[in-house]
Amino acid sequence: MSLFLDMFPIALMFASPIIIAALGGLFSERSGIVNIALEGIMMVGGFTAAALTYFLEPVTSLAPLLGLTAGAAAGLIFSFLHALASVNLRADQIISGTALNILAGGLTVYLCQIIFKQQRTLAFSEGIKKITVPYMENIPLLGPLFFRNNYPTFFLALALVLITWFIMEKTVFGLRLKACGEHPQAAATMGIDVYKMRYAGVLISGALAGLAGSAMVLTQDIQYTVTSIHGTGFIALASLIFGKWRPWTVLGAAFFFGFSQAISLYARDIGFLSLLPLEAFQALPYVLTILALIAFSSRSVGPRAVGQIYDPSK
């Protein structure tokens, strides 16, 4: 039981950026645009947050918070390239997303070399600090699991799940966004500007993916390197498919992958698992991602027009 209590906060730490990035993918794909650039956008957000936190730490205690905000803004700006290519230029969305992933790796290393004279940022002394919620920590079982020594990014991720559900199910904007991902021509006949809605979906996904990259670097690392994100954007995409493009089920899928990463750290402490080679557990999150995609991709039905180029003349 004590091992589980130790592992739980680590699993929440791993799950939080997956949740946030997957919600970003949800906004984009609900609008009809596939966004496999989540990985690259997370890299840009993580670099921006780490660099800004390093420079602002001597000036203000709000440096990590400002880093998170700047990372989200950088993700939004970077995702504009995907929106422009996918919506206006009618480029293949998979190729556009792949190009951004490649560009992000080179761009962040180049900026590190220019600013820090090395292929990584300098280390910040403190990222986001863990918190304990007063009174809530004393709730039996739930208190130690959720409200004691956890990163606030987990509560941010939960809040974003609730906000995303409300937007998608209860607001005109959400209904219009989903209409553009299902039947864009029909949405256009109702006076909905499909171009604007798809831009909105991609830019929101960029802001959330940038925020996810920032949260990941500021909680799991002490600096940004080109391997800081290490495939989390693709795991977020798997969570989106696993969760069938719905906020609450995406949350459950992200928990699943978060725990798989935590197990890779604690495998040595689990009797029967300690006999297996450590490399098997380090590969576990990625193996589970592939298995989940194989098992559920054929059953999951995404937005009907996702990945399709919108042609108003049809």
XYZ file of C-alpha atoms in Angstrom:
314
model
C 0.000 0.000 0.000
C 2.827 2.403 0.856
C 4.395 1.741 -2.552
C 1.097 2.619 -4.226
C 0.863 5.849 -2.206
C 4.404 6.737 -3.260
C 3.712 5.929 -6.895
C 0.402 7.781 -7.179
C 1.741 11.386 -7.127
C 4.390 10.401 -9.689
C 1.689 8.949 -11.931
C -0.311 12.189 -11.635
C 2.815 14.175 -12.527
C 3.284 12.099 -15.705
C -0.421 12.116 -16.554
C -0.931 15.892 -16.289
C 0.906 16.991 -19.484
C -0.619 14.041 -21.360
C -4.118 15.200 -20.326
C -3.490 18.819 -21.311
C -1.908 17.960 -24.687
C -4.651 15.427 -25.490
C -7.305 18.073 -24.804
C -5.453 20.282 -27.261
C -5.655 17.523 -29.848
C -9.355 17.187 -29.099
C -10.061 20.828 -29.990
C -8.145 20.544 -33.245
C -9.592 17.235 -34.379
C -13.134 18.194 -33.369
C -12.764 21.094 -35.795
C -11.664 18.697 -38.539
C -7.878 19.214 -38.459
C -5.546 16.355 -37.516
C -2.765 17.727 -35.334
C 0.105 15.277 -35.046
C 2.358 18.267 -34.360
C 1.517 18.094 -30.641
C 4.995 16.687 -29.940
C 6.755 19.564 -31.693
C 4.476 22.186 -30.149
C 5.220 20.738 -26.697
C 8.937 21.079 -27.456
C 8.528 24.748 -28.337
C 6.434 25.362 -25.208
C 8.909 23.481 -23.011
C 11.890 25.405 -24.382
C 10.161 28.767 -23.923
C 9.100 27.977 -20.360
C 12.545 26.701 -19.341
C 14.404 29.640 -20.872
C 12.082 32.272 -19.408
C 12.083 30.626 -15.981
C 15.883 30.586 -15.958
C 16.119 34.299 -16.773
C 13.295 35.461 -14.471
C 14.160 33.399 -11.388
C 16.546 36.035 -9.980
C 13.890 38.704 -10.524
C 10.579 37.252 -9.347
C 9.160 34.221 -7.563
C 6.458 34.086 -10.239
C 8.995 32.906 -12.836
C 7.517 29.357 -13.234
C 4.008 30.779 -13.632
C 5.237 33.270 -16.226
C 7.110 30.415 -17.903
C 3.909 28.376 -18.138
C 2.060 31.325 -19.664
C 4.835 32.052 -22.138
C 5.008 28.381 -23.128
C 1.287 28.384 -23.923
C 1.679 31.576 -25.962
C 4.642 30.113 -27.867
C 2.632 26.964 -28.618
C -0.241 29.060 -29.942
C 2.060 31.046 -32.229
C 3.864 27.932 -33.496
C 0.582 26.138 -34.219
C -0.420 29.030 -36.476
C 1.885 27.487 -39.103
C -0.150 24.270 -39.002
C -3.424 26.182 -39.248
C -2.159 28.219 -42.195
C -0.896 25.145 -44.047
C -3.953 22.983 -43.291
C -6.757 25.512 -43.697
C -5.657 28.175 -46.186
C -2.993 26.354 -48.178
C -4.931 23.040 -48.110
C -1.775 21.048 -47.401
C -1.882 17.436 -46.286
C -2.402 17.684 -42.527
C -0.167 14.705 -41.717
C 2.724 16.128 -43.731
C 2.256 19.567 -42.194
C 2.254 18.130 -38.674
C 5.312 15.997 -39.389
C 7.169 19.010 -40.769
C 6.406 20.997 -37.609
C 7.672 18.171 -35.414
C 10.959 18.139 -37.333
C 11.148 21.935 -37.343
C 10.584 22.148 -33.577
C 13.568 19.920 -32.798
C 15.932 21.940 -34.969
C 14.496 25.311 -33.954
C 14.757 24.759 -30.199
C 18.315 23.398 -30.420
C 19.294 26.329 -32.651
C 17.831 28.840 -30.186
C 19.588 27.079 -27.299
C 22.864 27.369 -29.186
C 22.278 31.076 -29.890
C 21.108 32.006 -26.387
C 22.940 29.570 -24.097
C 25.919 28.539 -26.287
C 25.033 24.862 -25.875
C 22.357 22.482 -27.164
C 20.156 22.844 -24.083
C 18.991 25.618 -21.815
C 20.848 26.352 -18.617
C 19.280 24.742 -15.564
C 16.729 26.668 -13.543
C 17.037 26.199 -9.789
C 13.360 25.579 -9.035
C 10.501 24.761 -11.348
C 6.921 24.351 -10.206
C 6.744 23.396 -6.533
C 4.560 20.672 -5.089
C 1.647 21.786 -2.941
C -0.478 20.333 -0.159
C -4.096 21.482 -0.015
C -5.014 22.461 3.578
C -7.836 20.442 5.178
C -8.333 18.402 1.982
C -5.139 16.473 2.778
C -6.867 14.963 5.823
C -9.633 13.250 3.823
C -9.186 9.491 4.320
C -7.450 7.816 1.355
C -8.260 10.643 -1.124
C -6.242 13.181 0.852
C -2.868 11.391 0.616
C -3.545 10.438 -3.016
C -4.688 13.730 -4.496
C -4.105 16.599 -2.075
C -0.703 15.968 -0.469
C 2.592 16.807 -2.180
C 1.201 16.982 -5.694
C 2.046 19.407 -8.460
C -0.648 22.050 -9.115
C -0.465 21.150 -12.806
C -2.634 18.128 -11.974
C -5.430 20.358 -10.691
C -4.949 22.581 -13.732
C -5.362 19.521 -15.968
C -8.556 18.506 -14.140
C -9.945 22.030 -14.479
C -9.177 21.997 -18.201
C -11.049 18.705 -18.612
C -14.135 20.277 -17.004
C -13.789 23.457 -19.081
C -13.340 21.474 -22.299
C -16.421 19.363 -21.542
C -18.479 22.495 -20.855
C -17.300 24.231 -24.027
C -17.956 21.196 -26.201
C -21.340 20.278 -24.794
C -22.881 23.493 -23.495
C -21.707 26.383 -25.662
C -22.520 27.554 -29.164
C -18.811 27.707 -29.969
C -18.332 24.043 -29.068
C -21.326 22.911 -31.080
C -20.149 24.893 -34.096
C -16.637 23.489 -33.729
C -17.979 19.932 -33.713
C -20.219 20.688 -36.684
C -17.156 21.757 -38.687
C -15.466 18.453 -37.849
C -18.508 16.395 -38.821
C -20.191 18.121 -41.762
C -18.310 21.289 -42.755
C -20.427 21.913 -45.870
C -23.633 21.682 -43.840
C -22.138 23.953 -41.187
C -21.288 26.508 -43.856
C -24.879 26.541 -45.124
C -25.937 27.488 -41.572
C -23.700 30.563 -41.743
C -20.760 29.130 -39.794
C -17.336 30.269 -40.988
C -15.542 26.911 -41.257
C -12.163 28.534 -41.830
C -12.390 30.581 -38.625
C -13.628 27.653 -36.571
C -10.814 25.414 -37.799
C -8.277 28.139 -37.089
C -9.706 28.438 -33.578
C -9.468 24.676 -33.033
C -5.823 24.491 -34.132
C -4.745 27.588 -32.192
C -6.410 26.364 -28.989
C -4.682 23.019 -29.466
C -1.385 24.861 -29.875
C -1.880 26.857 -26.668
C -2.745 23.709 -24.703
C 0.126 21.674 -26.166
C 2.540 24.528 -25.387
C 1.173 24.603 -21.847
C 1.601 20.827 -21.595
C 5.236 21.041 -22.718
C 5.863 23.815 -20.195
C 4.262 21.839 -17.372
C 6.287 18.771 -18.295
C 9.674 20.520 -18.307
C 8.965 22.567 -15.164
C 7.870 19.523 -13.132
C 9.957 16.656 -14.500
C 13.228 18.340 -15.465
C 15.651 21.107 -14.504
C 16.284 22.352 -18.042
C 15.057 21.882 -21.585
C 16.866 19.430 -23.854
C 15.762 18.081 -27.211
C 14.758 14.836 -25.445
C 12.730 16.492 -22.670
C 9.366 15.702 -24.269
C 10.456 12.190 -25.427
C 7.296 11.151 -27.264
C 4.692 12.499 -24.837
C 2.915 14.354 -27.637
C 2.384 11.053 -29.460
C 1.192 9.389 -26.244
C -1.300 12.264 -25.932
C -2.541 11.477 -29.445
C -2.961 7.832 -28.424
C -4.919 9.001 -25.359
C -7.162 11.037 -27.632
C -7.978 7.988 -29.757
C -8.183 5.714 -26.721
C -10.545 8.247 -25.127
C -12.707 8.494 -28.256
C -12.344 12.285 -28.543
C -14.296 12.901 -25.306
C -12.791 14.903 -22.410
C -13.617 12.551 -19.518
C -12.553 9.379 -21.301
C -9.404 11.142 -22.491
C -8.721 11.829 -18.809
C -9.010 8.111 -18.032
C -6.731 7.174 -20.928
C -4.114 9.700 -19.820
C -4.195 8.247 -16.291
C -3.529 4.835 -17.825
C -0.437 6.065 -19.640
C 0.677 8.111 -16.618
C 0.627 5.010 -14.442
C 2.507 3.023 -17.060
C 5.320 5.591 -16.864
C 5.279 5.531 -13.061
C 5.539 1.742 -13.047
C 8.698 2.019 -15.138
C 10.284 3.924 -12.232
C 9.051 1.620 -9.460
C 9.415 -1.748 -11.191
C 12.542 -2.565 -9.162
C 10.505 -2.300 -5.958
C 7.780 -4.688 -7.116
C 8.728 -8.304 -6.338
C 7.844 -10.272 -9.460
C 8.578 -7.338 -11.787
C 12.097 -6.815 -10.411
C 13.232 -9.975 -12.202
C 12.667 -8.411 -15.594
C 15.241 -6.124 -17.261
C 14.835 -2.408 -16.536
C 14.790 -1.585 -20.257
C 11.511 -3.491 -20.591
C 9.814 -1.046 -18.215
C 11.371 2.011 -19.792
C 9.819 0.923 -23.072
C 6.494 0.063 -21.395
C 4.656 3.394 -22.039
C 5.517 3.274 -25.732
C 4.640 -0.413 -26.080
C 1.289 0.230 -24.385
C 0.714 3.174 -26.710
C 1.198 0.960 -29.762
C -0.970 -1.809 -28.302
C -3.732 0.652 -27.417
C -3.690 2.093 -30.927
C -3.839 -1.368 -32.478
C -6.652 -2.473 -30.172
C -8.824 0.611 -30.233
C -8.087 2.595 -33.397
C -10.354 0.378 -35.487
C -13.209 0.678 -32.962
C -12.891 4.382 -32.266
C -14.791 6.591 -34.636
C -13.402 10.097 -34.816
C -15.012 13.221 -36.247
C -16.316 12.350 -39.695
C -14.494 15.095 -41.600
C -11.241 15.039 -39.631
C -8.249 15.129 -41.946
C -10.344 16.202 -44.919
C -9.533 19.446 -46.698
C -12.504 21.808 -46.634
C -13.593 22.876 -50.102
C -16.400 25.476 -49.996
C -17.234 24.823 -53.677
C -18.474 21.300 -52.951
